[in-house]
Short mmCIF file of C-alpha atoms in Angstrom, two decimals:
data_model
loop_
_atom_site.label_atom_id
_atom_site.label_comp_id
_atom_site.label_asym_id
_atom_site.label_seq_id
_atom_site.Cartn_x
_atom_site.Cartn_y
_atom_site.Cartn_z
CA ARG A 9 91.83 15.79 -14.85
CA ARG A 10 92.93 19.21 -13.68
CA SER A 11 90.67 21.21 -16.02
CA SER A 12 87.63 19.57 -14.49
CA ARG A 13 88.78 20.09 -10.91
CA LEU A 14 89.34 23.75 -11.71
CA VAL A 15 85.60 24.23 -12.13
CA PHE A 16 85.29 24.00 -8.36
CA ILE A 17 88.35 26.03 -7.36
CA ALA A 18 89.26 28.55 -10.06
CA ALA A 19 86.39 30.96 -9.35
CA PRO A 20 86.68 33.64 -6.63
CA ALA A 21 87.61 31.60 -3.59
CA HIS A 22 85.57 33.09 -0.75
CA SER A 23 84.79 30.70 2.06
CA PHE A 24 81.13 30.14 1.22
CA THR A 25 81.86 29.17 -2.37
CA ILE A 26 84.59 26.76 -1.34
CA MET A 27 82.47 25.09 1.33
CA PHE A 28 79.50 24.77 -1.03
CA ARG A 29 81.61 23.09 -3.69
CA LEU A 30 83.26 20.85 -1.13
CA HIS A 31 79.92 19.74 0.31
CA PHE A 32 78.63 19.19 -3.23
CA LEU A 33 81.44 16.75 -4.02
CA CYS A 34 81.26 15.12 -0.61
CA PHE A 35 77.60 14.37 -1.35
CA PHE A 36 78.67 12.33 -4.36
CA LEU A 37 81.31 10.54 -2.29
CA PHE A 38 78.64 9.64 0.26
CA THR A 39 76.32 8.44 -2.51
CA SER A 40 79.03 6.29 -4.03
CA THR A 41 79.72 4.53 -0.74
CA LEU A 42 76.07 3.65 -0.22
CA SER A 43 76.39 0.77 -2.66
CA SER A 44 78.95 -0.79 -0.34
CA ALA A 45 77.07 0.08 2.84
CA PHE A 46 73.69 -1.30 1.74
CA VAL A 47 74.94 -4.89 1.66
CA PRO A 48 77.84 -6.06 3.83
CA ALA A 49 80.83 -7.68 2.21
CA SER A 50 80.39 -11.37 1.52
CA SER A 51 80.58 -13.52 4.62
CA THR A 52 82.74 -15.92 2.69
CA PRO A 53 86.44 -15.08 3.22
CA SER A 54 88.05 -13.76 0.05
CA ALA A 55 84.89 -14.15 -1.95
CA LEU A 56 86.57 -12.84 -5.08
CA LYS A 57 89.44 -15.30 -4.75
CA LEU A 58 87.55 -18.50 -5.48
CA PRO A 59 89.34 -21.07 -7.64
CA MET A 60 88.99 -20.41 -11.33
CA SER A 61 87.27 -23.75 -11.81
CA ILE A 62 84.45 -22.64 -9.52
CA ARG A 63 84.23 -19.30 -11.34
CA LYS A 64 83.81 -21.09 -14.66
CA ASN A 65 81.01 -23.15 -13.19
CA ILE A 66 79.35 -20.01 -11.86
CA SER A 67 79.56 -18.28 -15.24
CA ALA A 68 78.07 -21.39 -16.91
CA GLY A 69 75.11 -21.23 -14.54
CA SER A 70 75.91 -24.41 -12.64
CA GLN A 71 76.02 -24.82 -8.89
CA SER A 72 79.52 -25.61 -7.68
CA LYS A 73 79.78 -27.94 -4.75
CA GLY A 74 80.55 -26.12 -1.52
CA LEU A 75 79.70 -22.64 -2.87
CA PRO A 76 77.67 -20.75 -0.26
CA ILE A 77 74.45 -19.67 -1.94
CA SER A 78 71.41 -18.34 -0.08
CA PRO A 79 68.26 -19.72 -1.79
CA PRO A 80 65.97 -16.84 -2.81
CA GLY A 81 62.82 -18.98 -2.74
CA VAL A 82 61.32 -22.40 -2.12
CA ASP A 83 58.81 -24.16 -4.32
CA ARG A 84 55.71 -26.03 -3.08
CA GLY A 85 57.66 -29.25 -2.66
CA GLY A 86 60.19 -27.60 -0.40
CA ALA A 87 63.02 -27.69 -2.98
CA THR A 88 65.25 -24.68 -3.50
CA LYS A 89 64.20 -22.66 -6.50
CA LEU A 90 66.92 -20.54 -8.12
CA ARG A 91 66.34 -18.36 -11.14
CA SER A 92 70.10 -17.91 -11.61
CA VAL A 93 73.27 -18.37 -9.64
CA PRO A 94 73.78 -15.26 -7.46
CA THR A 95 76.67 -12.90 -7.98
CA ILE A 96 79.04 -12.63 -5.01
CA PHE A 97 80.10 -9.12 -3.97
CA ASN A 98 83.16 -8.31 -1.87
CA ASN A 99 83.83 -4.69 -0.94
CA ALA A 100 87.59 -5.17 -0.40
CA PRO A 101 88.65 -3.92 -3.89
CA PHE A 102 86.59 -0.74 -3.45
CA LEU A 103 88.15 -0.09 -0.05
CA GLN A 104 91.67 -0.77 -1.40
CA SER A 105 91.11 1.74 -4.19
CA THR A 106 89.82 4.32 -1.70
CA ALA A 107 92.96 3.84 0.40
CA THR A 108 95.12 4.29 -2.71
CA PHE A 109 93.45 7.59 -3.58
CA ALA A 110 93.75 8.74 0.03
CA LEU A 111 97.46 7.98 0.19
CA ALA A 112 98.26 9.57 -3.16
CA ASN A 113 96.33 12.77 -2.48
CA GLY A 114 97.60 12.92 1.10
CA LEU A 115 101.16 12.77 -0.21
CA GLY A 116 100.34 15.48 -2.74
CA TRP A 117 98.92 17.69 0.02
CA ILE A 118 102.12 17.33 2.08
CA ILE A 119 104.35 18.11 -0.89
CA SER A 120 102.26 21.16 -1.81
CA LEU A 121 102.45 22.55 1.71
CA ALA A 122 106.18 21.89 1.95
CA THR A 123 107.30 23.15 -1.45
CA GLY A 124 104.52 25.14 -3.08
CA SER A 125 105.26 23.30 -6.34
CA HIS A 126 102.66 22.61 -9.03
CA VAL A 127 104.69 19.97 -10.86
CA HIS A 128 103.39 17.00 -8.86
CA LEU A 129 99.67 17.90 -8.93
CA ASP A 130 98.53 15.68 -11.81
CA LEU A 131 101.35 13.17 -11.39
CA LEU A 132 99.82 12.15 -8.05
CA GLY A 133 96.19 13.17 -8.57
CA THR A 134 95.80 11.36 -11.89
CA GLY A 135 98.51 8.78 -11.31
CA ALA A 136 96.47 7.42 -8.40
CA PHE A 137 94.05 5.96 -10.99
CA ALA A 138 96.89 3.94 -12.51
CA VAL A 139 98.01 2.59 -9.13
CA ALA A 140 94.45 1.72 -8.12
CA GLY A 141 93.93 -0.15 -11.37
CA LEU A 142 97.16 -2.13 -10.96
CA THR A 143 95.72 -3.99 -7.97
CA SER A 144 93.25 -5.63 -10.32
CA ILE A 145 96.01 -6.68 -12.72
CA LEU A 146 98.76 -7.77 -10.36
CA GLY A 147 96.49 -9.56 -7.87
CA ASP A 148 95.72 -13.24 -7.71
CA THR A 149 95.18 -13.96 -11.42
CA GLY A 150 93.62 -17.31 -10.52
CA GLY A 151 90.90 -15.65 -8.50
CA VAL A 152 90.11 -12.39 -10.29
CA VAL A 153 87.76 -12.66 -13.23
CA GLY A 154 89.05 -11.51 -16.63
CA ARG A 155 86.52 -8.65 -16.77
CA VAL A 156 88.01 -7.09 -13.65
CA GLN A 157 91.55 -7.43 -15.02
CA LEU A 158 90.51 -5.84 -18.31
CA SER A 159 88.74 -2.99 -16.49
CA GLY A 160 91.78 -2.48 -14.23
CA GLY A 161 94.06 -2.45 -17.28
CA MET A 162 91.91 0.18 -18.92
CA MET A 163 92.05 2.47 -15.88
CA THR A 164 95.78 1.88 -15.43
CA LEU A 165 96.56 2.66 -19.07
CA TRP A 166 94.50 5.84 -19.04
CA GLY A 167 95.86 7.01 -15.69
CA ALA A 168 99.48 6.37 -16.60
CA LYS A 169 99.12 7.96 -20.02
CA LEU A 170 97.38 11.12 -18.82
CA ALA A 171 99.51 11.51 -15.68
CA GLY A 172 102.67 11.14 -17.79
CA PHE A 173 101.54 13.72 -20.33
CA LEU A 174 100.41 16.25 -17.70
CA PHE A 175 103.62 15.74 -15.75
CA PHE A 176 105.66 16.42 -18.92
CA ARG A 177 103.58 19.52 -19.60
CA ALA A 178 104.02 20.69 -16.01
CA LEU A 179 107.78 20.35 -16.32
CA GLN A 180 107.70 22.53 -19.41
CA VAL A 181 105.26 25.14 -18.16
CA GLY A 182 106.01 25.20 -14.44
CA HIS A 183 103.32 26.90 -12.38
CA ASP A 184 99.64 26.87 -13.35
CA LYS A 185 98.59 30.51 -12.97
CA ARG A 186 95.00 29.45 -12.40
CA LEU A 187 96.06 27.76 -9.17
CA ASP A 188 98.52 30.28 -7.79
CA GLU A 189 95.98 31.97 -5.52
CA THR A 190 94.32 28.68 -4.41
CA LEU A 191 97.60 26.90 -3.52
CA SER A 192 99.10 29.92 -1.79
CA SER A 193 97.25 29.23 1.49
CA PHE A 194 96.87 26.26 3.81
CA SER A 195 93.09 26.23 3.45
CA GLY A 196 93.19 26.50 -0.35
CA THR A 197 95.75 23.70 -0.63
CA THR A 198 93.73 21.49 1.69
CA VAL A 199 90.53 22.06 -0.26
CA PHE A 200 92.31 21.37 -3.58
CA TRP A 201 93.55 17.93 -2.44
CA ILE A 202 90.27 17.01 -0.76
CA ILE A 203 88.50 17.75 -4.03
CA SER A 204 91.13 15.74 -5.90
CA PHE A 205 90.54 12.76 -3.54
CA VAL A 206 86.75 12.91 -3.83
CA TRP A 207 87.04 13.35 -7.60
CA GLY A 208 89.20 10.22 -7.84
CA ILE A 209 86.74 8.13 -5.82
CA PHE A 210 83.75 9.32 -7.80
CA ALA A 211 85.22 9.19 -11.33
CA SER A 212 86.59 5.69 -10.81
CA LEU A 213 83.28 4.18 -9.64
CA PRO A 214 82.68 2.18 -12.87
CA HIS A 215 85.83 0.19 -12.19
CA THR A 216 86.12 0.19 -8.40
CA LEU A 217 82.51 -0.99 -7.98
CA GLY A 218 82.89 -3.40 -10.88
CA ALA A 219 85.89 -4.95 -9.17
CA THR A 220 83.69 -5.97 -6.23
CA SER A 221 81.66 -8.40 -8.33
CA SER A 222 82.41 -12.05 -9.07
CA ALA A 223 80.33 -12.07 -12.27
CA VAL A 224 82.14 -12.44 -15.58
CA GLY A 225 79.94 -9.98 -17.45
CA THR A 226 78.54 -10.49 -20.94
CA PRO A 227 80.44 -10.77 -24.26
CA LEU A 228 78.36 -8.05 -25.91
CA THR A 229 78.90 -5.38 -23.26
CA THR A 230 82.57 -6.38 -22.94
CA GLN A 231 83.11 -5.85 -26.68
CA LEU A 232 81.08 -2.64 -26.88
CA GLY A 233 82.66 -1.25 -23.72
CA THR A 234 86.16 -2.01 -24.99
CA LEU A 235 85.39 -0.35 -28.34
CA LEU A 236 83.95 2.76 -26.68
CA TYR A 237 86.98 2.93 -24.37
CA ALA A 238 89.39 2.64 -27.31
CA ILE A 239 87.60 5.46 -29.16
CA GLY A 240 87.67 7.66 -26.06
CA LEU A 241 91.34 7.00 -25.26
CA THR A 242 92.32 7.71 -28.89
CA PHE A 243 90.37 10.97 -29.00
CA GLU A 244 91.73 12.22 -25.68
CA THR A 245 95.31 11.34 -26.59
CA LEU A 246 95.13 12.95 -30.03
CA ALA A 247 93.46 16.04 -28.57
CA ASP A 248 96.18 16.55 -25.95
CA VAL A 249 99.08 15.92 -28.34
CA GLN A 250 97.66 17.96 -31.24
CA LYS A 251 96.87 20.97 -29.06
CA TRP A 252 100.32 20.85 -27.41
CA ASN A 253 102.01 20.75 -30.83
CA PHE A 254 99.73 23.52 -32.10
CA LYS A 255 100.72 25.82 -29.28
CA GLN A 256 104.39 25.16 -29.90
CA THR A 257 104.19 26.12 -33.56
CA ASN A 258 101.64 28.94 -33.57
CA PRO A 259 101.71 32.41 -32.04
CA PRO A 260 99.86 33.04 -28.75
CA GLY A 261 96.23 33.97 -29.16
CA THR A 262 95.56 31.54 -32.01
CA PHE A 263 92.73 29.07 -31.36
CA CYS A 264 93.31 25.41 -32.13
CA ASN A 265 91.12 23.97 -34.91
CA VAL A 266 93.29 21.21 -36.36
CA GLY A 267 92.98 17.41 -36.20
CA VAL A 268 90.30 16.22 -33.80
CA TRP A 269 89.79 19.84 -32.74
CA SER A 270 88.09 20.32 -36.12
CA LEU A 271 85.54 17.65 -35.14
CA SER A 272 84.73 18.91 -31.63
CA GLN A 273 85.38 22.08 -29.70
CA HIS A 274 86.38 19.90 -26.73
CA PRO A 275 87.60 16.56 -28.10
CA ASN A 276 89.58 15.85 -24.91
CA TRP A 277 86.38 15.99 -22.86
CA PHE A 278 84.59 13.80 -25.36
CA GLY A 279 87.40 11.26 -25.12
CA ASN A 280 87.33 11.32 -21.32
CA LEU A 281 83.57 10.87 -21.26
CA ALA A 282 83.68 8.08 -23.84
CA LEU A 283 86.38 6.03 -22.14
CA TRP A 284 84.71 6.14 -18.74
CA SER A 285 81.39 5.28 -20.35
CA GLY A 286 83.15 2.30 -21.93
CA ILE A 287 84.47 1.11 -18.58
CA PHE A 288 80.97 1.49 -17.13
CA LEU A 289 79.42 -0.48 -20.01
CA LEU A 290 82.00 -3.23 -19.56
CA ASN A 291 81.15 -3.65 -15.86
CA ALA A 292 77.44 -2.79 -15.83
CA PRO A 293 75.95 -6.32 -16.13
CA ALA A 294 78.22 -7.62 -13.38
CA LEU A 295 76.87 -4.99 -10.97
CA ILE A 296 73.36 -6.38 -11.03
CA ASP A 297 72.69 -8.45 -7.91
CA ASN A 298 70.27 -11.31 -8.56
CA LEU A 299 70.54 -12.82 -5.08
CA HIS A 300 67.18 -11.47 -3.89
CA HIS A 301 65.22 -12.17 -7.04
CA VAL A 302 62.41 -14.67 -6.30
CA ASN A 303 60.79 -16.77 -8.98
CA GLY A 304 57.13 -15.99 -9.25
CA ALA A 305 57.40 -12.43 -7.93
CA SER A 306 55.36 -10.00 -9.95
CA GLY A 307 54.10 -6.45 -10.07
CA ALA A 308 55.54 -3.81 -7.73
CA SER A 309 57.46 -6.39 -5.67
CA SER A 310 59.34 -7.67 -8.70
CA PHE A 311 60.04 -4.14 -9.95
CA LEU A 312 61.42 -3.01 -6.57
CA GLN A 313 63.57 -6.13 -6.36
CA ARG A 314 65.06 -5.35 -9.76
CA ILE A 315 65.78 -1.76 -8.78
CA TRP A 316 67.38 -2.90 -5.54
CA GLY A 317 69.44 -5.49 -7.37
CA ALA A 318 70.68 -2.85 -9.80
CA ARG A 319 71.65 -0.28 -7.14
CA ARG A 320 75.38 -0.74 -7.63
CA MET A 321 75.03 -0.30 -11.37
CA LEU A 322 72.97 2.88 -10.87
CA VAL A 323 75.58 4.34 -8.52
CA ALA A 324 78.39 3.50 -10.99
CA ALA A 325 76.38 5.24 -13.75
CA LEU A 326 76.60 8.51 -11.78
CA SER A 327 80.25 8.80 -12.87
CA PRO A 328 79.72 9.24 -16.66
CA LEU A 329 76.48 11.14 -16.05
CA PHE A 330 78.24 13.62 -13.76
CA LEU A 331 81.12 13.95 -16.25
CA TRP A 332 78.61 14.78 -18.95
CA ALA A 333 76.90 17.42 -16.79
CA LEU A 334 80.24 18.90 -15.80
CA PHE A 335 81.74 19.02 -19.31
CA SER A 336 78.58 20.36 -20.98
CA GLY A 337 78.25 22.99 -18.26
CA GLN A 338 81.76 24.19 -18.91
CA ALA A 339 81.38 24.06 -22.68
CA ASN A 340 78.12 26.05 -22.88
CA GLY A 341 79.23 28.60 -20.27
CA SER A 342 76.49 27.85 -17.76
CA MET A 343 78.96 26.67 -15.11
CA THR A 344 82.04 28.85 -15.66
CA ASN A 345 83.03 31.98 -17.57
CA ALA A 346 85.36 30.04 -19.89
CA LEU A 347 83.13 30.62 -22.90
CA GLU A 348 82.98 34.35 -22.18
CA LEU A 349 86.76 34.53 -21.88
CA ALA A 350 87.21 32.63 -25.16
CA ASN A 351 84.86 35.04 -26.94
CA LYS A 352 86.84 38.02 -25.61
CA LYS A 353 90.07 36.41 -26.79
CA TYR A 354 89.05 35.16 -30.22
CA GLY A 355 85.67 36.83 -30.86
CA ASN A 356 86.95 39.26 -33.50
CA ASP A 357 88.30 36.42 -35.64
CA PRO A 358 85.73 35.44 -38.32
CA ALA A 359 87.25 31.96 -38.49
CA TYR A 360 86.52 31.48 -34.81
CA GLN A 361 82.91 32.61 -35.22
CA ASP A 362 82.52 30.08 -38.05
CA TYR A 363 84.20 27.43 -35.87
CA ILE A 364 81.85 27.79 -32.90
CA ALA A 365 78.83 27.97 -35.24
CA ASN A 366 79.62 24.75 -37.12
CA VAL A 367 81.72 22.50 -34.84
CA PRO A 368 79.84 20.53 -32.10
CA LEU A 369 80.62 21.44 -28.52
CA ILE A 370 81.60 17.99 -27.28
CA ILE A 371 80.26 15.02 -29.24
CA PRO A 372 81.53 14.97 -32.84
CA ASN A 373 79.08 14.64 -35.71
CA PRO A 374 80.80 12.20 -38.09
CA LEU A 375 78.04 12.46 -40.73
CA LYS A 376 78.46 16.21 -40.93
CA TRP A 377 82.21 15.85 -41.06
CA PHE A 378 82.24 13.33 -43.88
CA SER A 379 79.63 15.32 -45.85
CA SER A 380 81.93 18.33 -45.78
CA LYS A 381 84.84 16.39 -47.31
#
């Protein structure tokens, strides 16, 4: 969302700072693509579009006739020895999502240069998530596993909801003063949309990498991931709506401490972190590649095989981990001067001092909240 992207562009925009931040984000883009580059896309055409009957056999652990499986090992009698049926990976969904983010942010860049408007920034930057997720829902329903459709639905719902709200807010507010200087030049506008593109690729990794896998996942992680996503989406939505309503009914300079803002100083960030963690948890088991696991392997060889097989999952985990580092850095003031500015604005209010002393920065403490009731 825009508040997170502002960490990299709202500070004094001299050329060294901009290039450092740009290279920092490009590093994460490069890291995210390694999971696709390490292993080529499946040699089987449309590997993720196998008939549903075959998919059910795969999920049940049976070998379907005609399914191309490379045996990871051979026993003493020469018979193939499989520990489990391998997961098939196809990089096409990841590449389609990358193209979607590129087109959306490229269009935003053109509109910004042509009009100087701020209204479309989040409509396109955040709306790209919704469009990318739709490909998992509207695709071949007979060939895409239910986990991928659920994950795509989650990303689409969140992207459409947040883009719609931010677009409504932009229509009411107009220009974002924090971006006036950045978007006033060709170089600043270009950097903004490059960061938006890289941000989209990186933040969406839990789904876009999950969509490359043919595995159905596990019931436990599906249920827990869905629950965590629902909690995050609810928190983020309530935080945005409650703060908007608070600002409409209270004089300027009053800090918001109602609703979910009484449980966390940044409930919108907590919601964003929770929902992406939920999408990651939903897809995590399906991102473990068991193709190269050999029965009988032990010690360092077995450990390295497991790490290699989990490389996609580890890359996808960078998304919520990075979000946590980014949000906590903003909240505690180590990354931006937002905390300092807030103290200058509200520091003389005893209620604000009590608020920051007793309300958690990001993750709510439900036990403390219930004990105070």
